[in-house]
Amino acid sequence: MNPDQVAITSELHTLRDYIRWAVSAFHQHQVWFGHGHVTAWDEASQLVLNAVHLPWDTDPAVLDARLTQTEKERVLDYLHQRVELRRPLPYITGEAWFMGLPFHVDERVLIPRSPIAQLIETGFEPWLRPGSVNRILDLCTGSGCIGIACAYAFEEAEVDLADISTDALEVAQRNIERHQLGDRVSARQGDLFENLQGERYDLIVSNPPYVDADDLASMPAEYQHEPGLALGSGDDGLDITRRILREAADHLTDEGLLVVEVGNSEVHLMQAYPELPLIWVELDAGGNGVFTITAAELRAHAALL
């Protein structure tokens, strides 16, 4: 340890000490909170607790417990990664939560944060037609969090997780195994629908790359740790979304539904397809840029695409 670290570990002793110190460090270095927590205290608490192998919902009485020297050094290492290297906390801990479910994450995949979670919670009502859902596709799956959450929401459905990145699919496969869903959830490699010829789904859900060039250039340093392949999609952020709109109808059942997140690029999409009957979902818990469209509407407006 350097002299500063020796001084810190000699003066700070309890979990509460290190959480307070981490909060100060976050404010001093102006770290960005966009990958799971919205306050410095919540993020500092999670960082320190995880470093000493305690769960996030640990009894607050434990905060006055003293740390061993090894634990203090691990907290310092985590803080160095978070403050100096600007690594998002889920990459440091190797875990992120989505819809109350834990997922393994690392730099091969985006950190789960999609507002599509709000639609999964309601079974995609009222946009998804009534009745059983037999097959679901999570396109551009990354960690697999959306598709796996859908598998929990639709207990009889078979779910495919598709991604162009073999690295991402290794993470997705790890999460399939973590949730013991290998009998219903499968990882499929390919460029969008490339290796899904003849496959049809009742529901296709996608959180594709959609960040436009201007937003990509101005993103905080924390986002530079995420795979660029999963973020940018051309000048207006819609290169991949255009392809999804053109090709999805061939992979939806007659009453199937397409759900796509495009974030801030929704303004570009509305300008590009003003006559396409996209339904923009009101997201009560926050977020923007999620639309739905049915298979019938996609086929009826194929000429626009």
Coordinates of C-alpha atoms in Angstrom, one line a residue:
M1 CA 0.0 0.0 0.0
N2 CA 1.1 3.6 -0.6
P3 CA 1.4 6.0 2.3
D4 CA -2.1 7.5 1.8
Q5 CA -3.7 4.0 1.9
V6 CA -1.7 3.2 5.1
A7 CA -3.1 6.3 6.7
I8 CA -6.6 5.6 5.6
T9 CA -6.6 2.0 7.0
S10 CA -5.1 3.2 10.3
E11 CA -7.8 5.9 10.7
L12 CA -11.0 4.2 9.3
H13 CA -12.2 1.0 10.9
T14 CA -15.9 0.3 10.5
L15 CA -18.2 -0.4 7.6
R16 CA -19.8 3.0 8.3
D17 CA -16.5 4.7 8.2
Y18 CA -15.7 3.3 4.7
I19 CA -19.1 4.0 3.3
R20 CA -18.9 7.7 4.5
W21 CA -15.4 7.9 3.0
A22 CA -16.5 6.4 -0.3
V23 CA -19.3 8.9 -0.5
S24 CA -16.8 11.8 -0.1
A25 CA -14.6 10.3 -2.8
F26 CA -17.5 10.0 -5.2
H27 CA -18.4 13.6 -4.7
Q28 CA -14.8 14.8 -4.9
H29 CA -14.2 13.0 -8.2
Q30 CA -17.7 13.6 -9.6
V31 CA -18.3 10.0 -10.5
W32 CA -21.4 9.2 -12.7
F33 CA -24.3 7.2 -11.3
G34 CA -26.1 5.5 -14.2
H35 CA -25.6 1.8 -13.7
G36 CA -27.9 0.8 -10.9
H37 CA -27.8 3.4 -8.2
V38 CA -29.0 7.1 -8.2
T39 CA -27.3 8.3 -5.0
A40 CA -23.7 8.3 -3.7
W41 CA -24.8 6.7 -0.4
D42 CA -26.5 3.8 -2.1
E43 CA -23.6 3.1 -4.4
A44 CA -21.0 3.5 -1.6
S45 CA -23.0 1.1 0.6
Q46 CA -23.2 -1.5 -2.1
L47 CA -19.5 -1.2 -3.0
V48 CA -18.3 -1.5 0.6
L49 CA -20.8 -4.3 1.6
N50 CA -19.9 -6.3 -1.6
A51 CA -16.1 -5.9 -0.9
V52 CA -16.6 -7.7 2.5
H53 CA -19.0 -10.3 1.1
L54 CA -22.1 -9.0 2.8
P55 CA -25.5 -8.8 1.0
W56 CA -27.1 -5.5 0.0
D57 CA -29.9 -5.9 2.6
T58 CA -27.5 -6.5 5.5
D59 CA -28.9 -5.4 8.9
P60 CA -27.8 -1.8 9.5
A61 CA -26.6 -2.7 12.9
V62 CA -23.6 -4.4 11.2
L63 CA -22.4 -1.0 9.9
D64 CA -20.5 -0.4 13.1
A65 CA -18.6 -3.7 12.8
R66 CA -14.8 -3.3 12.3
L67 CA -13.1 -4.5 9.2
T68 CA -10.0 -6.8 9.0
Q69 CA -6.9 -5.4 7.3
T70 CA -7.6 -7.6 4.3
E71 CA -11.1 -6.3 4.0
K72 CA -9.9 -2.7 4.2
E73 CA -7.5 -3.3 1.4
R74 CA -10.2 -4.9 -0.7
V75 CA -12.5 -1.9 -0.2
L76 CA -9.6 0.4 -1.2
D77 CA -9.1 -1.6 -4.4
Y78 CA -12.8 -1.4 -5.2
L79 CA -12.8 2.3 -4.7
H80 CA -9.7 2.8 -6.8
Q81 CA -11.5 1.0 -9.7
R82 CA -14.6 3.0 -9.2
V83 CA -13.1 6.5 -8.7
E84 CA -9.8 6.5 -10.5
L85 CA -10.6 4.0 -13.3
R86 CA -14.3 4.9 -13.5
R87 CA -15.4 1.3 -13.8
P88 CA -19.1 0.9 -13.2
L89 CA -19.8 -0.8 -9.9
P90 CA -21.5 -3.9 -11.5
Y91 CA -18.3 -4.7 -13.4
I92 CA -16.3 -4.5 -10.2
T93 CA -18.7 -6.8 -8.3
G94 CA -19.5 -9.0 -11.3
E95 CA -23.2 -8.7 -10.6
A96 CA -26.2 -6.6 -11.6
W97 CA -29.9 -6.8 -10.7
F98 CA -32.8 -6.6 -13.2
M99 CA -36.4 -7.0 -12.1
G100 CA -35.2 -8.3 -8.8
L101 CA -33.1 -11.0 -10.4
P102 CA -29.3 -11.3 -10.1
F103 CA -27.2 -11.5 -13.3
H104 CA -23.5 -12.0 -13.9
V105 CA -22.1 -9.1 -15.9
D106 CA -18.6 -8.1 -17.1
E107 CA -17.2 -5.8 -19.8
R108 CA -18.4 -8.2 -22.6
V109 CA -22.0 -7.0 -22.0
L110 CA -24.0 -3.9 -21.2
I111 CA -25.1 -3.5 -17.6
P112 CA -28.8 -4.2 -17.3
R113 CA -31.0 -1.1 -17.0
S114 CA -33.6 -1.3 -19.7
P115 CA -37.1 0.2 -18.9
I116 CA -38.5 -2.7 -20.8
A117 CA -38.6 -4.3 -17.4
Q118 CA -41.7 -2.2 -16.7
L119 CA -43.5 -4.0 -19.7
I120 CA -42.3 -7.4 -18.6
E121 CA -43.8 -6.8 -15.1
T122 CA -47.2 -6.4 -16.7
G123 CA -46.9 -9.2 -19.2
F124 CA -46.7 -6.6 -22.0
E125 CA -50.4 -5.8 -21.5
P126 CA -52.3 -4.3 -23.2
W127 CA -50.2 -4.5 -26.3
L128 CA -49.6 -8.3 -26.4
R129 CA -52.7 -10.2 -27.6
P130 CA -54.5 -12.4 -25.0
G131 CA -53.7 -16.1 -24.8
S132 CA -50.7 -18.3 -24.3
V133 CA -47.2 -17.2 -25.3
N134 CA -45.3 -20.1 -26.7
R135 CA -42.1 -18.6 -28.1
I136 CA -40.2 -15.4 -27.3
L137 CA -37.0 -13.9 -28.9
D138 CA -34.7 -11.5 -27.0
L139 CA -32.8 -9.9 -29.9
C140 CA -29.4 -8.3 -29.1
T141 CA -29.6 -10.0 -25.8
G142 CA -26.3 -9.1 -24.2
S143 CA -26.3 -10.6 -20.7
G144 CA -29.7 -12.3 -21.4
C145 CA -31.5 -10.3 -18.7
I146 CA -34.5 -9.4 -20.7
G147 CA -35.1 -12.8 -22.2
I148 CA -34.5 -14.6 -18.8
A149 CA -36.9 -12.1 -17.1
C150 CA -39.5 -13.0 -19.8
A151 CA -39.0 -16.7 -19.1
Y152 CA -40.0 -16.0 -15.5
A153 CA -43.0 -13.9 -16.6
F154 CA -44.2 -16.5 -19.2
E155 CA -43.6 -19.8 -17.4
E156 CA -44.6 -22.0 -20.4
A157 CA -42.7 -20.1 -23.1
E158 CA -39.5 -21.2 -24.8
V159 CA -37.1 -18.2 -25.1
D160 CA -34.2 -17.6 -27.6
L161 CA -31.5 -15.2 -26.7
A162 CA -29.8 -13.9 -29.9
D163 CA -26.7 -11.8 -30.3
I164 CA -24.0 -11.2 -32.8
S165 CA -21.3 -11.3 -30.1
T166 CA -20.0 -14.7 -29.0
D167 CA -18.5 -13.1 -26.0
A168 CA -21.9 -11.7 -24.9
L169 CA -23.5 -15.1 -25.5
E170 CA -21.0 -16.7 -23.1
V171 CA -22.2 -14.3 -20.4
A172 CA -25.9 -15.0 -21.4
Q173 CA -25.2 -18.8 -21.2
R174 CA -23.8 -18.4 -17.7
N175 CA -26.9 -16.5 -16.7
I176 CA -29.1 -19.2 -18.2
E177 CA -27.3 -21.8 -16.1
R178 CA -27.4 -19.5 -13.0
H179 CA -31.2 -19.4 -13.2
Q180 CA -31.5 -23.1 -14.1
L181 CA -33.5 -22.3 -17.3
G182 CA -31.6 -24.4 -19.7
D183 CA -34.7 -26.5 -20.5
R184 CA -36.6 -23.4 -21.9
V185 CA -34.0 -20.8 -22.7
S186 CA -31.3 -21.1 -25.5
A187 CA -28.5 -18.8 -26.7
R188 CA -28.4 -18.3 -30.4
Q189 CA -25.5 -16.6 -32.2
G190 CA -26.0 -14.5 -35.4
D191 CA -26.3 -11.1 -36.9
L192 CA -29.9 -10.2 -35.9
F193 CA -32.1 -12.8 -37.6
E194 CA -29.3 -14.3 -39.6
N195 CA -29.4 -17.8 -38.0
L196 CA -33.1 -17.8 -37.2
Q197 CA -34.5 -18.7 -40.7
G198 CA -37.9 -20.2 -40.4
E199 CA -38.3 -19.3 -36.7
R200 CA -41.4 -17.5 -35.6
Y201 CA -42.2 -15.9 -32.3
D202 CA -45.3 -14.6 -30.4
L203 CA -43.1 -11.9 -29.0
I204 CA -39.8 -10.3 -30.1
V205 CA -38.2 -8.0 -27.6
S206 CA -35.0 -6.0 -28.4
N207 CA -32.8 -3.5 -26.7
P208 CA -30.4 -3.0 -29.6
P209 CA -27.5 -0.6 -29.9
Y210 CA -29.2 2.8 -30.4
V211 CA -26.9 5.6 -29.2
D212 CA -26.4 8.2 -31.9
A213 CA -23.0 9.7 -32.7
D214 CA -23.5 12.9 -30.7
D215 CA -24.6 11.1 -27.6
L216 CA -21.9 8.5 -27.9
A217 CA -19.2 11.2 -28.0
S218 CA -20.5 12.9 -24.9
M219 CA -21.2 9.9 -22.7
P220 CA -19.5 9.9 -19.2
A221 CA -16.3 7.9 -18.8
E222 CA -18.1 5.1 -17.0
Y223 CA -19.8 4.1 -20.3
Q224 CA -16.5 3.7 -22.1
H225 CA -16.1 0.4 -20.2
E226 CA -19.2 -1.0 -21.9
P227 CA -18.8 -2.7 -25.3
G228 CA -19.0 -0.2 -28.1
L229 CA -20.7 -2.8 -30.3
A230 CA -23.7 -2.7 -27.9
L231 CA -24.0 1.1 -27.8
G232 CA -23.5 2.9 -31.1
S233 CA -25.6 2.4 -34.2
G234 CA -24.7 5.0 -36.8
D235 CA -25.1 8.8 -36.9
D236 CA -28.7 8.7 -35.8
G237 CA -28.6 5.6 -33.7
L238 CA -31.0 3.7 -36.0
D239 CA -28.9 1.5 -38.3
I240 CA -29.8 -1.7 -36.5
T241 CA -33.4 -0.7 -35.6
R242 CA -34.1 -0.1 -39.3
R243 CA -33.0 -3.7 -40.0
I244 CA -35.2 -5.0 -37.2
L245 CA -38.2 -3.2 -38.5
R246 CA -37.6 -4.6 -42.0
E247 CA -37.0 -8.2 -41.0
A248 CA -39.1 -8.8 -37.9
A249 CA -42.4 -9.5 -39.6
D250 CA -40.9 -12.6 -41.2
H251 CA -40.2 -14.0 -37.7
L252 CA -43.4 -13.1 -35.9
T253 CA -46.6 -15.2 -35.7
D254 CA -49.7 -13.7 -37.3
E255 CA -50.7 -12.0 -34.0
G256 CA -47.1 -11.4 -32.8
L257 CA -45.7 -8.3 -31.2
L258 CA -42.4 -6.4 -31.6
V259 CA -41.1 -4.4 -28.7
V260 CA -38.0 -2.3 -29.2
E261 CA -36.1 0.2 -27.0
V262 CA -34.4 3.1 -28.9
G263 CA -33.9 5.6 -26.0
N264 CA -33.1 9.2 -27.0
S265 CA -33.1 8.1 -30.7
E266 CA -36.9 8.0 -30.6
V267 CA -37.0 11.5 -32.1
H268 CA -34.9 10.3 -35.1
L269 CA -37.2 7.3 -35.5
M270 CA -40.3 9.4 -35.5
Q271 CA -38.8 11.7 -38.1
A272 CA -37.6 8.7 -40.3
Y273 CA -41.0 6.9 -40.2
P274 CA -43.8 9.4 -39.6
E275 CA -46.4 7.2 -41.1
L276 CA -45.4 4.0 -39.3
P277 CA -48.0 3.3 -36.5
L278 CA -45.6 2.9 -33.6
I279 CA -47.0 2.9 -30.1
W280 CA -44.7 4.8 -27.7
V281 CA -45.1 3.4 -24.3
E282 CA -45.6 5.7 -21.3
L283 CA -43.1 4.5 -18.7
D284 CA -44.4 5.4 -15.3
A285 CA -41.2 4.4 -13.5
G286 CA -38.9 6.4 -15.8
G287 CA -37.2 5.9 -19.1
N288 CA -38.1 6.7 -22.6
G289 CA -38.0 5.5 -26.2
V290 CA -39.7 2.1 -26.1
F291 CA -42.2 1.3 -28.8
T292 CA -44.4 -1.6 -29.8
I293 CA -45.8 -2.6 -33.2
T294 CA -47.8 -5.7 -34.2
A295 CA -46.8 -8.1 -37.0
A296 CA -49.9 -7.1 -38.9
E297 CA -48.9 -3.5 -38.8
L298 CA -45.4 -4.2 -39.9
R299 CA -46.6 -6.2 -42.9
A300 CA -49.2 -3.6 -43.8
H301 CA -46.5 -0.9 -43.9
A302 CA -43.6 -2.9 -45.3
A303 CA -43.3 -0.5 -48.2
L304 CA -42.3 2.3 -45.7
L305 CA -39.4 0.2 -44.4

